[in-house]
Every structure is written in C-alpha cells, then in structure tokens.
Amino acid sequence: MKSLRRELLDWYRTHRRALPWRATRDPYAIWISEAMLQQTRVETAIPYYERFLERFPDIHALATSDLDDVLGVWAGLGYYSRARNLRSAAQKVVNEFDGELPDDVDSLRTLPGIGRYTAGAVASIAFDRPEPVVDGNVARVLSRLRGIRDDVKKAPTVRRLWQEAAALAKGPHPGDLNQALMELGATVCTPRAPRCLACPIARHCEAHRDGDAEALPVKSRPPPPRPVEAVVALVLRRGKALAVRRPNGLLAGLWELPGGEFSGPERPATALRRTLRERVGLIVHRPRRAGEVEHAFSHRRLRLHVYRCERPDGRLRLRDFDGHRWLAPDSLVRLPHGALMRKVLDLVLPPPR
Ligand code: SF4
C-alpha cells in the first residue's frame, strides 16, 4: 500500500494538469469546482468556474446573491439544481457555521447539494482530511487496480470501492492522493485504450496483469431513454412574449415558454390549446407551427413541437409555474434558461442583426 501511494503521489506531482482550482487552497473555490465538475467535463467547467468566482468571489457574496444572477452565470452548464444548492448551502454556512465552510465530512453533508463524493473531495483537497472519494474515474481505476469484476452499479460493489478508496486515503497527503486517482482515470486509465505502459501503478494492477483492463469496470446497461412528446409556444400579446418560471424539478428557477407534455392520440396543435388553457389560462387561436426540437435528458428523449401564437384570449392564471413576465421577444434570451429553451428560442426568434 505504501509504495502504491508513493507512486501515485510522485506521478501526480509531475504529471497533473494545471487547472485553475489546483492553484488555490481556498475551500470555497475548491467546493465550487467540485460542484461544477459533477456531470461536467473539465474543459467545459473552466470558463464557468472563472466567471462564477469573478461574480461571487466568496461565500458571503454567494449567500446574498439573487437566484436569477446565480442561474444566469450557470446558464449552459446544465443540472441547475447544483447552482440552487450552492446558493442555499452558502446561506446555511453563513447562518450556521459563521461563514466558514466546515472541514469535516459529517458537517459538510448537512449542506444542500453536498453528498458523499463532494464532502470527501472538499474535506480531503481543501483540508487534507483522510477522507475517500469515488467518482466515475476513481471507480474505473480501482476496479481495474483491484480486479473488481462485479457490476459497479450494485450496492455491494459500491461499498467495496469506497472501502478501497478509504484505505488509500488513510496516508499522507490524502487530498493529492484522491486527485491523483481522479487524474489517472481522466488521462491514463481511460475507459477505452488505457495507457497501461505509461501508468505509474501498472505493477500493482490486477486487470493489467490479467489483460482485461478495457472490460472493466463491469456496468449493467441503463434502460433506453423513454420517448416523450411536448408542445411549447411563443405567445405574443401586444408585441410582448410570455415567459413562465418553473417552481420545482431539475429546471426549478429557470424561465421557459409555456407548454406541456402530451401523449396518446392527441394531435400537437390540440395539445397546445389544451396545455395553454390548463396551465396559463390562455385561449389561443390558429397557432402557427414553427418547427420541432429534439433534446436528450438522461432518462428521456424529448420531441418538442414549437408554435407561435398571437393575440390570445383569456386572463393569465398560472398553474404549475411560480412566476411570469411579458417581455419584448428579443429580451427572452437574457432570462436564465436551460439548453432546451435555448434551442426553442433559436427556432422562434428572428436571428439578431
Ligand atoms: Fe489502468 Fe492500466 Fe494503470 Fe491498471 S495499469 S490502473 S488498467 S492504466
């Protein structure tokens, strides 16, 4: 175990990529980077990380921020609950921890959005606590290193991986050790064609010895994404377009055009009239079809029928939304919105001159 740790640390210190969050010891900045790196590639996260810290340089700035501002800086990064949770957690840190991010896993895990992985990453990287982390990269390295051939999605395998990671982290420099495992998974022990000849721990690796590294980790196939159909409309009244805000779910706090899902034999134009009547109280006549947008979520594949409607009747009554605005159509792009709504706006708004 000692030589394994030493080889990982030596390799990490000479081969690690120069990433902005590795140039700081500020626990707040490290926490922001870890929140962003869940579900997001390093290259994508870098400009967002820099913009976020410029706009909210410390925990007090984030705690007192406007949610729309936070979502605006986050726009395009996806999984918006991460941004909402960062802001709620910052408020909790200010109110309950004197504005200092706690340094132990148990306290960190009381904060919104901080689970086992983020707590371990912040505690070990920012505070050098001997706490393990297991993300996708670490799970791959450990299953190959230890020759774990059980499904990594099953609970007993997950337990085993965390035990292996915990044993490794119980030594000097646990923060660097954890980052070494993650870096090795990202740059050498890659899902396809791992570069075992360049690997600092090849002599300890069971999969390398057995010649089946690429077959690991074993993962059960997820079910195929479920197809879903929905309608949405740019509704115009006296030259202003209606935007509505989601109160909950993955897209909570984000703005969108009104619409909704439908299924069965209902036709899209009929579904549009029904959903607008039910969800925003408006009666639309002769909706004009603008086109279609497709979008893949992790478990769903959405086909969205997009319309333009002018001069609706009825009084606005929101159901399923917690806010609305009537805006000049070209201002819609400035509201915090997700990637799907970006595609819809690209379709229904004239291109900027
Ligand atoms: Fe991964 Fe190959 Fe290194 Fe084993 S020897 S940890 S399979 S890169």
XYZ file of C-alpha atoms in Angstrom, residues 74-295:
222
model
C -24.615 28.893 -14.528
C -26.664 29.004 -17.768
C -25.476 26.374 -20.241
C -23.805 24.163 -17.637
C -26.973 22.108 -17.016
C -28.137 20.322 -13.845
C -29.315 23.627 -12.411
C -30.094 22.143 -9.002
C -26.332 22.368 -8.422
C -26.472 26.181 -8.718
C -29.556 26.479 -6.497
C -27.979 24.192 -3.900
C -24.695 26.136 -3.892
C -26.577 29.313 -3.046
C -28.724 27.627 -0.337
C -25.631 25.942 1.129
C -23.758 29.275 1.197
C -26.663 30.802 3.149
C -26.558 27.912 5.610
C -22.782 28.250 6.042
C -23.176 31.969 6.788
C -26.057 31.380 9.227
C -24.864 28.231 10.993
C -21.086 27.985 10.521
C -20.000 31.635 10.919
C -19.340 31.901 7.200
C -16.602 29.232 7.212
C -17.071 26.062 5.191
C -16.829 23.185 7.723
C -13.802 20.882 7.409
C -15.401 17.540 8.332
C -17.462 15.229 6.179
C -20.424 14.964 8.578
C -20.958 18.732 8.769
C -20.352 19.171 5.051
C -23.042 16.597 4.331
C -25.650 18.671 6.193
C -25.342 21.304 3.435
C -27.758 21.242 0.460
C -26.287 19.505 -2.588
C -23.268 18.051 -0.774
C -23.281 14.269 -0.887
C -20.672 11.709 -0.032
C -18.438 12.469 -3.013
C -18.347 16.279 -2.665
C -17.917 16.077 1.120
C -14.938 13.738 0.698
C -13.435 15.887 -2.055
C -13.727 19.159 -0.110
C -12.559 17.623 3.199
C -9.522 15.957 1.616
C -8.493 18.550 -1.006
C -9.212 21.744 0.946
C -8.485 20.489 4.492
C -6.221 17.463 3.943
C -8.577 15.173 5.854
C -8.050 11.418 5.199
C -11.431 11.015 3.503
C -12.070 8.943 0.357
C -13.712 9.992 -2.903
C -15.211 7.733 -5.547
C -16.368 9.267 -8.804
C -16.533 7.624 -12.245
C -12.787 7.986 -12.836
C -11.849 6.620 -9.419
C -14.306 3.717 -9.750
C -12.697 2.747 -13.047
C -9.126 2.917 -11.711
C -9.985 0.985 -8.548
C -11.958 -1.739 -10.282
C -9.039 -2.334 -12.655
C -6.374 -1.989 -9.972
C -8.131 -4.449 -7.646
C -9.640 -6.638 -10.382
C -13.228 -5.984 -9.260
C -15.447 -7.787 -11.768
C -18.869 -7.152 -10.216
C -21.370 -4.598 -11.506
C -20.187 -1.193 -10.235
C -23.810 -0.008 -10.024
C -24.703 -2.657 -7.392
C -24.635 -1.603 -3.735
C -22.077 -4.222 -2.512
C -19.643 -3.185 -5.279
C -20.117 0.487 -4.445
C -19.361 -0.335 -0.798
C -16.212 -2.213 -1.827
C -14.993 0.692 -3.989
C -15.447 3.168 -1.130
C -13.562 0.804 1.195
C -10.684 0.559 -1.281
C -10.625 4.350 -1.686
C -10.752 4.842 2.102
C -7.777 2.511 2.606
C -5.742 4.523 0.097
C -6.744 7.885 1.583
C -5.505 6.856 5.056
C -1.966 8.037 4.423
C -0.019 11.227 3.852
C -1.469 13.923 1.573
C -4.958 12.440 1.140
C -6.105 15.399 -0.975
C -3.314 14.871 -3.519
C -3.807 11.112 -3.375
C -7.503 11.473 -4.237
C -6.708 13.892 -7.030
C -4.039 11.507 -8.310
C -6.651 8.756 -8.652
C -9.043 11.094 -10.447
C -6.288 12.420 -12.711
C -5.070 8.936 -13.540
C -8.607 7.944 -14.529
C -9.035 11.081 -16.644
C -5.722 10.953 -18.504
C -4.184 7.432 -18.401
C -6.665 4.820 -17.179
C -9.266 5.942 -19.696
C -12.465 3.991 -20.498
C -11.126 2.941 -23.937
C -7.497 2.032 -24.642
C -5.988 2.685 -21.192
C -2.298 3.615 -21.492
C -1.004 0.917 -19.171
C 2.566 1.303 -20.436
C 2.589 4.889 -19.142
C 0.827 4.042 -15.896
C 2.706 4.630 -12.626
C 0.873 1.822 -10.811
C 0.860 -0.829 -13.555
C 2.893 -3.241 -11.450
C 0.130 -3.277 -8.802
C -2.734 -3.596 -11.290
C -4.693 -6.854 -11.469
C -6.546 -6.032 -14.693
C -3.266 -5.166 -16.408
C -1.812 -8.444 -15.219
C -4.863 -10.353 -16.440
C -5.057 -8.427 -19.718
C -8.725 -7.391 -19.412
C -8.458 -3.736 -18.356
C -10.745 -2.492 -21.092
C -13.517 -4.866 -19.991
C -13.621 -3.161 -16.575
C -15.491 -1.720 -14.839
C -18.476 -4.013 -15.359
C -21.626 -1.894 -15.726
C -25.193 -3.027 -16.300
C -26.784 -1.276 -19.272
C -29.204 1.521 -18.351
C -32.701 1.229 -19.860
C -33.044 3.135 -23.178
C -34.352 6.702 -22.810
C -38.141 6.946 -22.837
C -39.579 8.951 -25.781
C -41.726 11.895 -24.673
C -43.685 14.448 -26.753
C -44.415 18.020 -25.726
C -45.626 21.328 -27.127
C -44.461 24.865 -26.442
C -45.381 28.288 -27.828
C -44.129 31.798 -28.213
C -47.329 33.540 -27.098
C -47.466 37.191 -28.144
C -49.822 39.833 -26.781
C -49.380 43.487 -27.821
C -45.885 42.698 -29.067
C -44.766 41.144 -25.759
C -43.930 37.455 -25.321
C -44.945 35.377 -22.312
C -42.216 33.659 -20.227
C -43.012 31.454 -17.235
C -40.808 30.154 -14.416
C -40.536 26.561 -13.150
C -41.046 26.203 -9.408
C -39.531 22.740 -8.931
C -37.773 19.772 -10.505
C -34.483 19.744 -12.361
C -35.200 23.069 -14.062
C -36.536 24.930 -10.985
C -35.943 28.679 -11.110
C -35.386 28.690 -14.880
C -37.574 30.502 -17.396
C -39.269 28.923 -20.375
C -42.045 29.421 -22.889
C -45.396 27.961 -21.811
C -46.425 24.494 -22.929
C -46.521 20.945 -21.644
C -46.285 17.240 -22.392
C -48.895 15.152 -24.132
C -49.382 11.516 -25.074
C -51.729 9.143 -26.829
C -53.696 10.090 -29.941
C -53.895 13.831 -29.183
C -52.516 15.966 -32.037
C -49.814 18.548 -31.221
C -51.944 21.623 -32.074
C -54.818 20.291 -29.935
C -52.397 19.518 -27.117
C -51.037 23.060 -27.345
C -54.508 24.643 -26.998
C -55.287 22.358 -24.052
C -51.997 22.847 -22.172
C -52.055 26.641 -22.569
C -55.662 26.764 -21.354
C -54.930 24.472 -18.394
C -51.518 25.764 -17.364
C -51.628 29.514 -18.052
C -55.364 30.163 -18.610
C -54.957 31.472 -22.178
C -57.072 30.556 -25.201
C -55.090 30.571 -28.433
C -56.480 30.575 -31.963
C -54.733 29.341 -35.106
C -51.317 28.504 -33.617
C -48.652 28.601 -36.337
C -46.155 25.770 -36.331
C -42.504 26.943 -36.167
C -40.824 23.539 -36.218
C -39.545 20.817 -33.924
C -36.742 20.485 -31.408
C -35.246 17.281 -30.037
C -33.457 17.079 -26.705
